[in-house]
């Protein structure tokens, strides 16, 4: 269907929940995608931190093809090998002892919230249920997870929200000390706030949180839906930040594009979920798990993680140089291949300029450009982004100057 017709049909038949860029993407290879007219784009969006192995990675494609031909889905009433294998590999390479599988980031966080409530309830009774989350956070779009999300814009008009949540400013330990009490079951945060504009948690803050939580048996929950699966240069971000959580959630990159989420926990916590306490029809189905297994193996056995680390540093350095040269750039921050660039202008207009020049980027919050490419991105592809940004910011500076004269 031609792009114009597709846009019209989308306007007619879809609920209008998304603002979309005016292109129709039909295929991809590595860190590049192609639109219906055959134009090539370098993909610094990566499905929003999903396509960790890039597009069309042969191991991922073959794993999905093989598993689809053998068995796509059966109920969790039965055992399937891919699900158990995936849990094993995640446990062996993380702090966790057990895994629950679901289908998205929001669902993984729902599982984490339920697990924390159940743990606190079982150990301390019904008055201990509160989850403290961070202002400017993002945890998903279900009712519990918009409540957990510390941003008015996702909550407005959906009230009443879920009881039992409180919000602390990010990176502010004194605020946690003041808020947390006998009611507090858990503290949930992103090691790097992604949607909120790429803000990295301070190591010292996380250390203090960890100590504080351990002392009071408050569960520390890391939402690694965006930061997990090699995004920051290690399999999980917490491995670089010096602190292990009690519960961690994953989704986005886990299936390399197949929808799958996971909630991981240490044993004393995980053990409070008994048969019948939580469930998902699709959760951990063999197709999604076979894809996630291929992703895990590529990250652990191949050169992808190493590339993410090296290219993350290269990208950060390039963006920092860009900041030094262009006055529209205020700050550059991030870890590995999750980088943000704060501007003093509307990021949306720069997103459009990049698109017109064959580079996909997106805006996380109004003034922050976010770069979350596939972890297989190359130096030349990063150079293309940096050149594109330079052209855009140089042109803007020239135009501004002209307008002043
Ligand atoms: C994207 C995201 C979610 C929500 O994931 P969905 O799969 O869209 O439900 C939750 N937490 C974080 C940190 C995210 O980046």
CSV table of C-alpha atoms and ligand atoms in Angstrom, one decimal:
chain,number,residue,atom,x,y,z
A,1,UNK,CA,0.0,0.0,0.0
A,2,UNK,CA,1.5,3.4,-0.9
A,3,UNK,CA,2.6,5.5,2.0
A,4,UNK,CA,-0.1,8.2,1.5
A,5,UNK,CA,-2.9,5.6,1.4
A,6,UNK,CA,-1.4,3.8,4.5
A,7,UNK,CA,-1.5,7.1,6.4
A,8,UNK,CA,-5.1,7.7,5.5
A,9,UNK,CA,-6.1,4.1,6.5
A,10,UNK,CA,-4.2,4.5,9.8
A,11,UNK,CA,-6.1,7.7,10.5
A,12,UNK,CA,-9.4,6.0,9.8
A,13,UNK,CA,-9.0,2.6,11.5
A,14,UNK,CA,-6.5,3.0,14.3
A,15,UNK,CA,-7.1,4.5,17.7
A,16,UNK,CA,-5.0,7.7,17.5
A,17,UNK,CA,-2.6,6.9,20.4
A,18,UNK,CA,0.6,7.6,18.6
A,19,UNK,CA,2.2,10.6,16.8
A,20,UNK,CA,4.1,8.9,13.9
A,21,UNK,CA,6.8,10.0,11.6
A,22,UNK,CA,5.6,10.1,8.0
A,23,UNK,CA,7.4,7.0,6.7
A,24,UNK,CA,6.4,3.4,6.2
A,25,UNK,CA,9.2,1.1,7.1
A,26,UNK,CA,9.3,-2.2,5.3
A,27,UNK,CA,12.5,-4.0,6.0
A,28,UNK,CA,15.8,-3.7,8.0
A,29,UNK,CA,19.4,-5.0,8.1
A,30,UNK,CA,21.7,-4.5,11.0
A,31,UNK,CA,21.3,-0.9,12.2
A,32,UNK,CA,19.6,0.3,9.0
A,33,UNK,CA,16.0,0.3,7.9
A,34,UNK,CA,14.3,1.0,4.6
A,35,UNK,CA,11.1,2.7,3.8
A,36,UNK,CA,8.5,1.8,1.2
A,37,UNK,CA,10.2,4.1,-1.4
A,38,UNK,CA,13.5,2.4,-0.8
A,39,UNK,CA,15.1,5.2,1.3
A,40,UNK,CA,17.7,4.0,3.8
A,41,UNK,CA,17.8,5.2,7.4
A,42,UNK,CA,20.4,4.6,10.1
A,43,UNK,CA,18.4,3.5,13.1
A,44,UNK,CA,19.2,5.2,16.4
A,45,UNK,CA,15.8,4.3,17.7
A,46,UNK,CA,16.1,0.6,17.5
A,47,UNK,CA,12.4,-0.1,18.2
A,48,UNK,CA,13.1,2.1,21.3
A,49,UNK,CA,15.9,0.0,22.7
A,50,UNK,CA,14.3,-3.2,21.5
A,51,UNK,CA,16.3,-4.4,18.5
A,52,UNK,CA,19.5,-5.1,20.4
A,53,UNK,CA,20.9,-7.5,17.7
A,54,UNK,CA,19.8,-5.2,14.9
A,55,UNK,CA,17.4,-6.0,12.2
A,56,UNK,CA,17.6,-9.5,10.5
A,57,UNK,CA,20.3,-10.9,12.7
A,58,UNK,CA,20.7,-14.5,11.3
A,59,UNK,CA,20.9,-16.2,14.7
A,60,UNK,CA,17.7,-14.5,15.9
A,61,UNK,CA,15.9,-15.1,12.6
A,62,UNK,CA,16.8,-18.8,12.5
A,63,UNK,CA,15.9,-19.4,16.2
A,64,UNK,CA,12.4,-17.9,15.5
A,65,UNK,CA,12.0,-19.9,12.2
A,66,UNK,CA,13.0,-23.1,13.8
A,67,UNK,CA,10.8,-22.7,16.9
A,68,UNK,CA,7.8,-21.5,14.9
A,69,UNK,CA,7.9,-24.6,12.8
A,70,UNK,CA,8.2,-26.8,15.9
A,71,UNK,CA,5.9,-25.3,18.4
A,72,UNK,CA,4.7,-21.6,18.7
A,73,UNK,CA,2.6,-21.8,21.9
A,74,UNK,CA,1.3,-24.1,24.6
A,75,UNK,CA,-0.1,-23.2,27.9
A,76,UNK,CA,1.9,-22.9,31.1
A,77,UNK,CA,-0.1,-26.0,32.2
A,78,UNK,CA,2.9,-27.8,30.6
A,79,UNK,CA,6.7,-27.6,30.6
A,80,UNK,CA,8.5,-26.3,27.6
A,81,UNK,CA,12.3,-26.4,27.2
A,82,UNK,CA,12.9,-22.9,25.8
A,83,UNK,CA,11.2,-21.2,28.9
A,84,UNK,CA,13.3,-23.2,31.4
A,85,UNK,CA,16.5,-22.7,29.4
A,86,UNK,CA,15.9,-19.0,29.2
A,87,UNK,CA,15.2,-18.7,33.0
A,88,UNK,CA,18.4,-20.7,33.6
A,89,UNK,CA,20.6,-18.5,31.5
A,90,UNK,CA,19.1,-15.3,33.1
A,91,UNK,CA,19.6,-16.7,36.6
A,92,UNK,CA,23.2,-17.8,35.9
A,93,UNK,CA,24.1,-14.3,34.6
A,94,UNK,CA,22.4,-12.2,37.2
A,95,UNK,CA,21.9,-11.7,40.9
A,96,UNK,CA,18.5,-13.5,40.7
A,97,UNK,CA,17.4,-17.0,41.6
A,98,UNK,CA,14.0,-17.2,39.8
A,99,UNK,CA,12.2,-15.7,36.9
A,100,UNK,CA,8.6,-15.1,35.9
A,101,UNK,CA,7.8,-14.5,32.3
A,102,UNK,CA,5.3,-12.1,30.8
A,103,UNK,CA,4.9,-10.1,27.6
A,104,UNK,CA,5.9,-6.5,28.1
A,105,UNK,CA,7.7,-4.0,30.4
A,106,UNK,CA,4.5,-2.9,32.0
A,107,UNK,CA,3.5,-6.5,32.8
A,108,UNK,CA,7.0,-7.2,34.2
A,109,UNK,CA,6.6,-4.2,36.5
A,110,UNK,CA,3.0,-5.3,37.5
A,111,UNK,CA,4.6,-8.6,38.5
A,112,UNK,CA,7.3,-6.8,40.5
A,113,UNK,CA,4.7,-4.7,42.3
A,114,UNK,CA,2.5,-7.7,43.1
A,115,UNK,CA,5.6,-9.7,44.3
A,116,UNK,CA,6.7,-6.8,46.5
A,117,UNK,CA,3.2,-6.4,48.0
A,118,UNK,CA,2.8,-10.1,48.5
A,119,UNK,CA,6.2,-10.4,50.2
A,120,UNK,CA,5.5,-7.5,52.6
A,121,UNK,CA,2.0,-8.7,53.2
A,122,UNK,CA,3.1,-12.2,54.1
A,123,UNK,CA,5.9,-11.0,56.4
A,124,UNK,CA,4.6,-7.8,57.9
A,125,UNK,CA,0.8,-7.8,57.4
A,126,UNK,CA,-1.6,-5.8,55.3
A,127,UNK,CA,-0.5,-2.3,56.4
A,128,UNK,CA,2.8,-2.7,54.5
A,129,UNK,CA,2.1,-2.1,50.9
A,130,UNK,CA,3.5,1.2,49.7
A,131,UNK,CA,5.9,1.4,46.7
A,132,UNK,CA,8.0,4.5,46.5
A,133,UNK,CA,8.9,5.4,42.9
A,134,UNK,CA,10.7,8.4,41.4
A,135,UNK,CA,9.5,11.6,39.9
A,136,UNK,CA,10.1,11.7,36.2
A,137,UNK,CA,10.2,7.9,36.0
A,138,UNK,CA,8.5,5.7,33.5
A,139,UNK,CA,7.2,2.2,34.3
A,140,UNK,CA,4.5,1.5,31.7
A,141,UNK,CA,0.9,2.2,30.6
A,142,UNK,CA,-1.3,-0.2,32.6
A,143,UNK,CA,-3.2,1.4,35.6
A,144,UNK,CA,-0.7,0.2,38.2
A,145,UNK,CA,2.3,1.2,36.1
A,146,UNK,CA,0.9,4.7,35.2
A,147,UNK,CA,0.5,5.1,38.9
A,148,UNK,CA,4.0,4.0,39.5
A,149,UNK,CA,5.2,6.4,36.7
A,150,UNK,CA,6.0,9.8,38.3
A,151,UNK,CA,4.7,11.9,35.5
A,152,UNK,CA,1.4,13.7,35.5
A,153,UNK,CA,1.0,13.6,31.7
A,154,UNK,CA,0.5,9.8,31.6
A,155,UNK,CA,-1.9,9.8,34.6
A,156,UNK,CA,-4.2,12.8,33.7
A,157,UNK,CA,-7.8,11.8,33.0
A,158,UNK,CA,-7.3,8.1,34.1
A,159,UNK,CA,-8.1,8.7,37.8
A,160,UNK,CA,-8.7,7.2,40.2
A,161,UNK,CA,-5.2,5.8,40.3
A,162,UNK,CA,-4.0,2.8,42.2
A,163,UNK,CA,-3.6,3.4,46.0
A,164,UNK,CA,-0.3,2.8,47.7
A,165,UNK,CA,2.3,4.7,45.7
A,166,UNK,CA,4.5,7.7,46.7
A,167,UNK,CA,7.0,9.7,44.7
A,168,UNK,CA,10.5,10.8,45.6
A,169,UNK,CA,12.8,13.1,43.6
A,170,UNK,CA,15.4,11.1,41.7
A,171,UNK,CA,19.0,11.0,43.1
A,172,UNK,CA,17.8,12.5,46.4
A,173,UNK,CA,18.5,10.1,49.3
A,174,UNK,CA,17.3,12.5,52.0
A,175,UNK,CA,13.8,12.4,50.4
A,176,UNK,CA,13.7,8.7,50.7
A,177,UNK,CA,14.8,8.8,54.4
A,178,UNK,CA,12.0,11.3,55.0
A,179,UNK,CA,9.3,9.3,53.1
A,180,UNK,CA,10.0,5.6,53.8
A,181,UNK,CA,8.5,4.0,56.8
A,182,UNK,CA,6.6,1.0,58.2
A,183,UNK,CA,4.2,1.2,55.2
A,184,UNK,CA,7.0,0.9,52.7
A,185,UNK,CA,7.2,-2.5,50.9
A,186,UNK,CA,9.5,-1.5,48.1
A,187,UNK,CA,11.4,1.3,46.3
A,188,UNK,CA,11.3,1.0,42.5
A,189,UNK,CA,13.5,2.9,40.1
A,190,UNK,CA,15.2,2.9,36.7
A,191,UNK,CA,19.1,2.8,37.0
A,192,UNK,CA,18.9,5.3,34.1
A,193,UNK,CA,15.6,7.1,33.6
A,194,UNK,CA,15.1,6.6,29.8
A,195,UNK,CA,11.7,8.0,28.8
A,196,UNK,CA,12.2,10.8,31.4
A,197,UNK,CA,15.1,12.2,29.4
A,198,UNK,CA,18.2,9.9,30.1
A,199,UNK,CA,19.1,10.7,33.7
A,200,UNK,CA,21.7,8.4,35.3
A,201,UNK,CA,21.4,7.3,38.9
A,202,UNK,CA,24.4,8.3,41.1
A,203,UNK,CA,26.4,5.4,42.3
A,204,UNK,CA,26.5,6.8,45.8
A,205,UNK,CA,22.7,7.3,45.8
A,206,UNK,CA,22.2,3.7,44.8
A,207,UNK,CA,24.6,2.5,47.5
A,208,UNK,CA,22.7,4.5,50.1
A,209,UNK,CA,19.4,3.2,48.8
A,210,UNK,CA,20.7,-0.4,48.9
A,211,UNK,CA,21.9,-0.1,52.5
A,212,UNK,CA,18.7,1.6,53.6
A,213,UNK,CA,16.5,-1.0,52.0
A,214,UNK,CA,18.6,-3.9,53.3
A,215,UNK,CA,18.4,-2.6,56.9
A,216,UNK,CA,14.6,-2.3,56.8
A,217,UNK,CA,13.8,-5.3,54.6
A,218,UNK,CA,12.3,-2.9,52.0
A,219,UNK,CA,12.6,-4.4,48.5
A,220,UNK,CA,14.8,-2.6,46.1
A,221,UNK,CA,13.3,-3.0,42.6
A,222,UNK,CA,15.3,-2.0,39.5
A,223,UNK,CA,13.2,-1.4,36.3
A,224,UNK,CA,15.8,-2.5,33.7
A,225,UNK,CA,13.2,-2.7,30.9
A,226,UNK,CA,15.2,-0.2,28.9
A,227,UNK,CA,18.7,-0.5,30.5
A,228,UNK,CA,18.9,-4.3,30.4
A,229,UNK,CA,20.2,-6.7,27.8
A,230,UNK,CA,23.5,-5.1,27.0
A,231,UNK,CA,22.1,-1.6,26.4
A,232,UNK,CA,24.7,0.1,28.8
A,233,UNK,CA,27.6,-2.1,27.8
A,234,UNK,CA,27.1,-4.8,30.4
A,235,UNK,CA,24.2,-7.4,30.4
A,236,UNK,CA,22.4,-5.3,33.1
A,237,UNK,CA,23.1,-1.7,34.2
A,238,UNK,CA,23.2,-2.6,37.9
A,239,UNK,CA,26.4,-4.6,37.2
A,240,UNK,CA,28.2,-1.3,36.5
A,241,UNK,CA,26.5,0.7,39.2
A,242,UNK,CA,27.8,-1.4,42.1
A,243,UNK,CA,24.4,-2.4,43.6
A,244,UNK,CA,22.3,-5.5,43.3
A,245,UNK,CA,18.5,-5.1,43.6
A,246,UNK,CA,16.1,-7.7,45.1
A,247,UNK,CA,13.8,-7.6,42.1
A,248,UNK,CA,14.6,-6.6,38.5
A,249,UNK,CA,12.3,-6.3,35.5
A,250,UNK,CA,13.3,-6.8,31.8
A,251,UNK,CA,11.5,-6.5,28.5
A,252,UNK,CA,12.4,-4.3,25.5
A,253,UNK,CA,15.7,-5.9,24.4
A,254,UNK,CA,15.0,-9.3,25.9
A,255,UNK,CA,13.4,-10.8,22.8
A,256,UNK,CA,15.3,-8.7,20.3
A,257,UNK,CA,11.9,-7.7,18.9
A,258,UNK,CA,9.7,-10.6,20.0
A,259,UNK,CA,7.4,-9.4,22.8
A,260,UNK,CA,8.6,-10.8,26.1
A,261,UNK,CA,9.0,-9.5,29.6
A,262,UNK,CA,10.5,-10.9,32.8
A,263,UNK,CA,10.5,-10.3,36.5
A,264,UNK,CA,13.5,-11.7,38.3
A,265,UNK,CA,14.1,-12.0,42.0
A,266,UNK,CA,16.2,-13.4,44.7
A,267,UNK,CA,15.0,-16.6,46.4
A,268,UNK,CA,13.4,-15.4,49.7
A,269,UNK,CA,11.3,-12.9,47.7
A,270,UNK,CA,10.6,-15.1,44.7
A,271,UNK,CA,9.4,-17.9,47.0
A,272,UNK,CA,6.3,-15.9,48.0
A,273,UNK,CA,4.7,-16.6,44.6
A,274,UNK,CA,2.9,-19.9,44.9
A,275,UNK,CA,0.9,-21.8,42.2
A,276,UNK,CA,-2.1,-19.6,41.3
A,277,UNK,CA,-0.7,-16.3,42.6
A,278,UNK,CA,0.3,-14.9,39.3
A,279,UNK,CA,0.0,-16.0,35.6
A,280,UNK,CA,0.0,-15.0,32.0
A,281,UNK,CA,-1.4,-17.0,29.1
A,282,UNK,CA,1.3,-15.9,26.6
A,283,UNK,CA,4.0,-15.4,29.2
A,284,UNK,CA,7.2,-17.4,28.4
A,285,UNK,CA,5.8,-19.1,25.4
A,286,UNK,CA,8.3,-21.2,23.4
A,287,UNK,CA,8.5,-18.8,20.4
A,288,UNK,CA,9.3,-15.7,22.5
A,289,UNK,CA,11.7,-17.7,24.7
A,290,UNK,CA,13.5,-19.2,21.8
A,291,UNK,CA,14.1,-15.6,20.5
A,292,UNK,CA,15.2,-14.4,23.9
A,293,UNK,CA,17.6,-17.3,24.2
A,294,UNK,CA,19.2,-16.4,20.9
A,295,UNK,CA,19.6,-12.8,22.1
A,296,UNK,CA,21.1,-14.0,25.4
A,297,UNK,CA,23.6,-16.3,23.6
A,298,UNK,CA,24.6,-13.6,21.1
A,299,UNK,CA,25.2,-11.2,24.0
A,300,UNK,CA,27.1,-13.7,26.2
A,301,UNK,CA,29.1,-15.6,23.6
A,302,UNK,CA,29.6,-13.2,20.7
A,303,UNK,CA,31.1,-9.8,20.3
A,304,UNK,CA,27.9,-7.8,20.7
A,305,UNK,CA,28.3,-6.7,24.3
A,306,UNK,CA,31.9,-5.7,23.6
A,307,UNK,CA,30.7,-3.7,20.6
A,308,UNK,CA,28.1,-2.0,22.7
A,309,UNK,CA,30.7,-0.9,25.2
A,310,UNK,CA,33.1,0.4,22.6
A,311,UNK,CA,30.5,2.1,20.4
A,312,UNK,CA,28.9,3.6,23.5
A,313,UNK,CA,32.1,5.3,24.4
A,314,UNK,CA,32.7,6.4,20.9
A,315,UNK,CA,29.1,7.8,20.6
A,316,UNK,CA,29.4,9.6,24.0
A,317,UNK,CA,32.7,11.2,22.9
A,318,UNK,CA,31.3,12.3,19.6
A,319,UNK,CA,28.2,13.8,21.2
A,320,UNK,CA,30.3,15.6,23.7
A,321,UNK,CA,32.4,17.1,20.9
A,322,UNK,CA,29.2,18.1,19.2
A,323,UNK,CA,28.1,19.9,22.5
A,324,UNK,CA,31.4,21.8,22.6
A,325,UNK,CA,30.8,23.1,19.1
A,326,UNK,CA,27.1,23.9,19.1
A,327,UNK,CA,25.4,26.3,21.4
A,328,UNK,CA,22.0,24.5,21.0
A,329,UNK,CA,23.4,21.5,22.9
A,330,UNK,CA,23.2,21.9,26.7
A,331,UNK,CA,24.3,18.5,28.0
A,332,UNK,CA,25.2,15.0,26.9
A,333,UNK,CA,24.6,12.1,29.3
A,334,UNK,CA,24.1,8.3,29.4
A,335,UNK,CA,25.8,5.0,29.6
A,336,UNK,CA,26.8,2.7,26.8
A,337,UNK,CA,24.3,2.8,23.9
A,338,UNK,CA,21.7,4.7,25.9
A,339,UNK,CA,22.7,8.3,25.4
A,340,UNK,CA,20.7,11.6,25.7
A,341,UNK,CA,21.5,15.0,24.3
A,342,UNK,CA,19.7,17.9,26.0
A,343,UNK,CA,19.0,20.9,23.8
A,344,UNK,CA,17.8,24.4,24.3
A,345,UNK,CA,15.3,24.0,21.5
A,346,UNK,CA,12.4,21.6,20.9
A,347,UNK,CA,13.9,18.2,20.2
A,348,UNK,CA,11.0,17.2,17.9
A,349,UNK,CA,12.1,19.6,15.2
A,350,UNK,CA,15.6,18.1,15.3
A,351,UNK,CA,14.0,14.6,15.0
A,352,UNK,CA,12.3,15.7,11.8
A,353,UNK,CA,15.5,17.2,10.4
A,354,UNK,CA,17.4,14.0,11.1
A,355,UNK,CA,14.7,11.9,9.5
A,356,UNK,CA,14.9,14.1,6.3
A,357,UNK,CA,18.6,13.3,6.3
A,358,UNK,CA,18.3,9.6,6.7
A,359,UNK,CA,18.8,9.2,10.4
A,360,UNK,CA,16.2,7.9,12.9
A,361,UNK,CA,16.4,9.4,16.4
A,362,UNK,CA,13.7,10.1,18.9
A,363,UNK,CA,12.9,12.6,21.7
A,364,UNK,CA,12.7,11.5,25.3
A,365,UNK,CA,10.9,14.5,27.0
A,366,UNK,CA,10.6,17.8,25.2
A,367,UNK,CA,14.2,18.9,24.9
A,368,UNK,CA,16.2,15.6,24.9
A,369,UNK,CA,17.3,13.6,21.9
A,370,UNK,CA,17.7,9.9,22.8
A,371,UNK,CA,20.1,7.6,21.0
A,372,UNK,CA,19.4,3.8,21.5
A,373,UNK,CA,20.7,2.1,18.4
A,374,UNK,CA,21.0,-1.7,17.9
A,375,UNK,CA,24.1,-2.9,19.8
A,376,UNK,CA,25.6,-3.9,16.5
A,377,UNK,CA,25.9,-0.3,15.3
A,378,UNK,CA,29.2,0.5,13.6
A,379,UNK,CA,31.6,3.4,14.0
A,380,UNK,CA,30.8,4.6,10.4
A,381,UNK,CA,27.1,4.7,11.3
A,382,UNK,CA,27.8,6.7,14.4
A,383,UNK,CA,29.9,9.1,12.3
A,384,UNK,CA,26.9,9.6,10.0
A,385,UNK,CA,24.8,10.6,13.0
A,386,UNK,CA,27.4,13.0,14.2
A,387,UNK,CA,27.8,14.6,10.8
A,388,UNK,CA,24.1,14.9,10.5
A,389,UNK,CA,23.8,16.6,13.8
A,390,UNK,CA,26.6,19.0,12.9
A,391,UNK,CA,24.9,20.0,9.7
A,392,UNK,CA,21.6,20.6,11.5
A,393,UNK,CA,23.0,22.6,14.3
A,394,UNK,CA,25.3,24.6,12.0
A,395,UNK,CA,22.4,25.5,9.8
A,396,UNK,CA,20.3,26.5,12.8
A,397,UNK,CA,23.0,28.8,14.1
A,398,UNK,CA,23.4,30.4,10.7
A,399,UNK,CA,19.6,30.9,10.4
A,400,UNK,CA,19.5,32.4,13.9
A,401,UNK,CA,22.3,34.8,13.1
A,402,UNK,CA,20.5,35.9,9.9
A,403,UNK,CA,17.3,36.5,11.8
A,404,UNK,CA,19.1,38.8,14.2
A,405,UNK,CA,20.5,41.0,11.5
B,1,LIG,C1,9.4,1.0,27.9
B,1,LIG,C2,9.5,0.9,29.3
B,1,LIG,C3,8.5,0.3,30.1
B,1,LIG,C4,7.2,-0.2,29.5
B,1,LIG,O1,7.4,-1.2,28.6
B,1,LIG,P1,6.2,-1.8,27.7
B,1,LIG,O2,6.8,-3.0,27.0
B,1,LIG,O3,5.9,-0.6,26.7
B,1,LIG,O4,5.0,-2.0,28.6
B,1,LIG,C5,8.7,0.2,31.5
B,1,LIG,N1,9.8,0.7,32.1
B,1,LIG,C6,10.8,1.3,31.4
B,1,LIG,C7,12.0,1.7,32.1
B,1,LIG,C8,10.6,1.4,30.0
B,1,LIG,O5,11.6,2.0,29.3
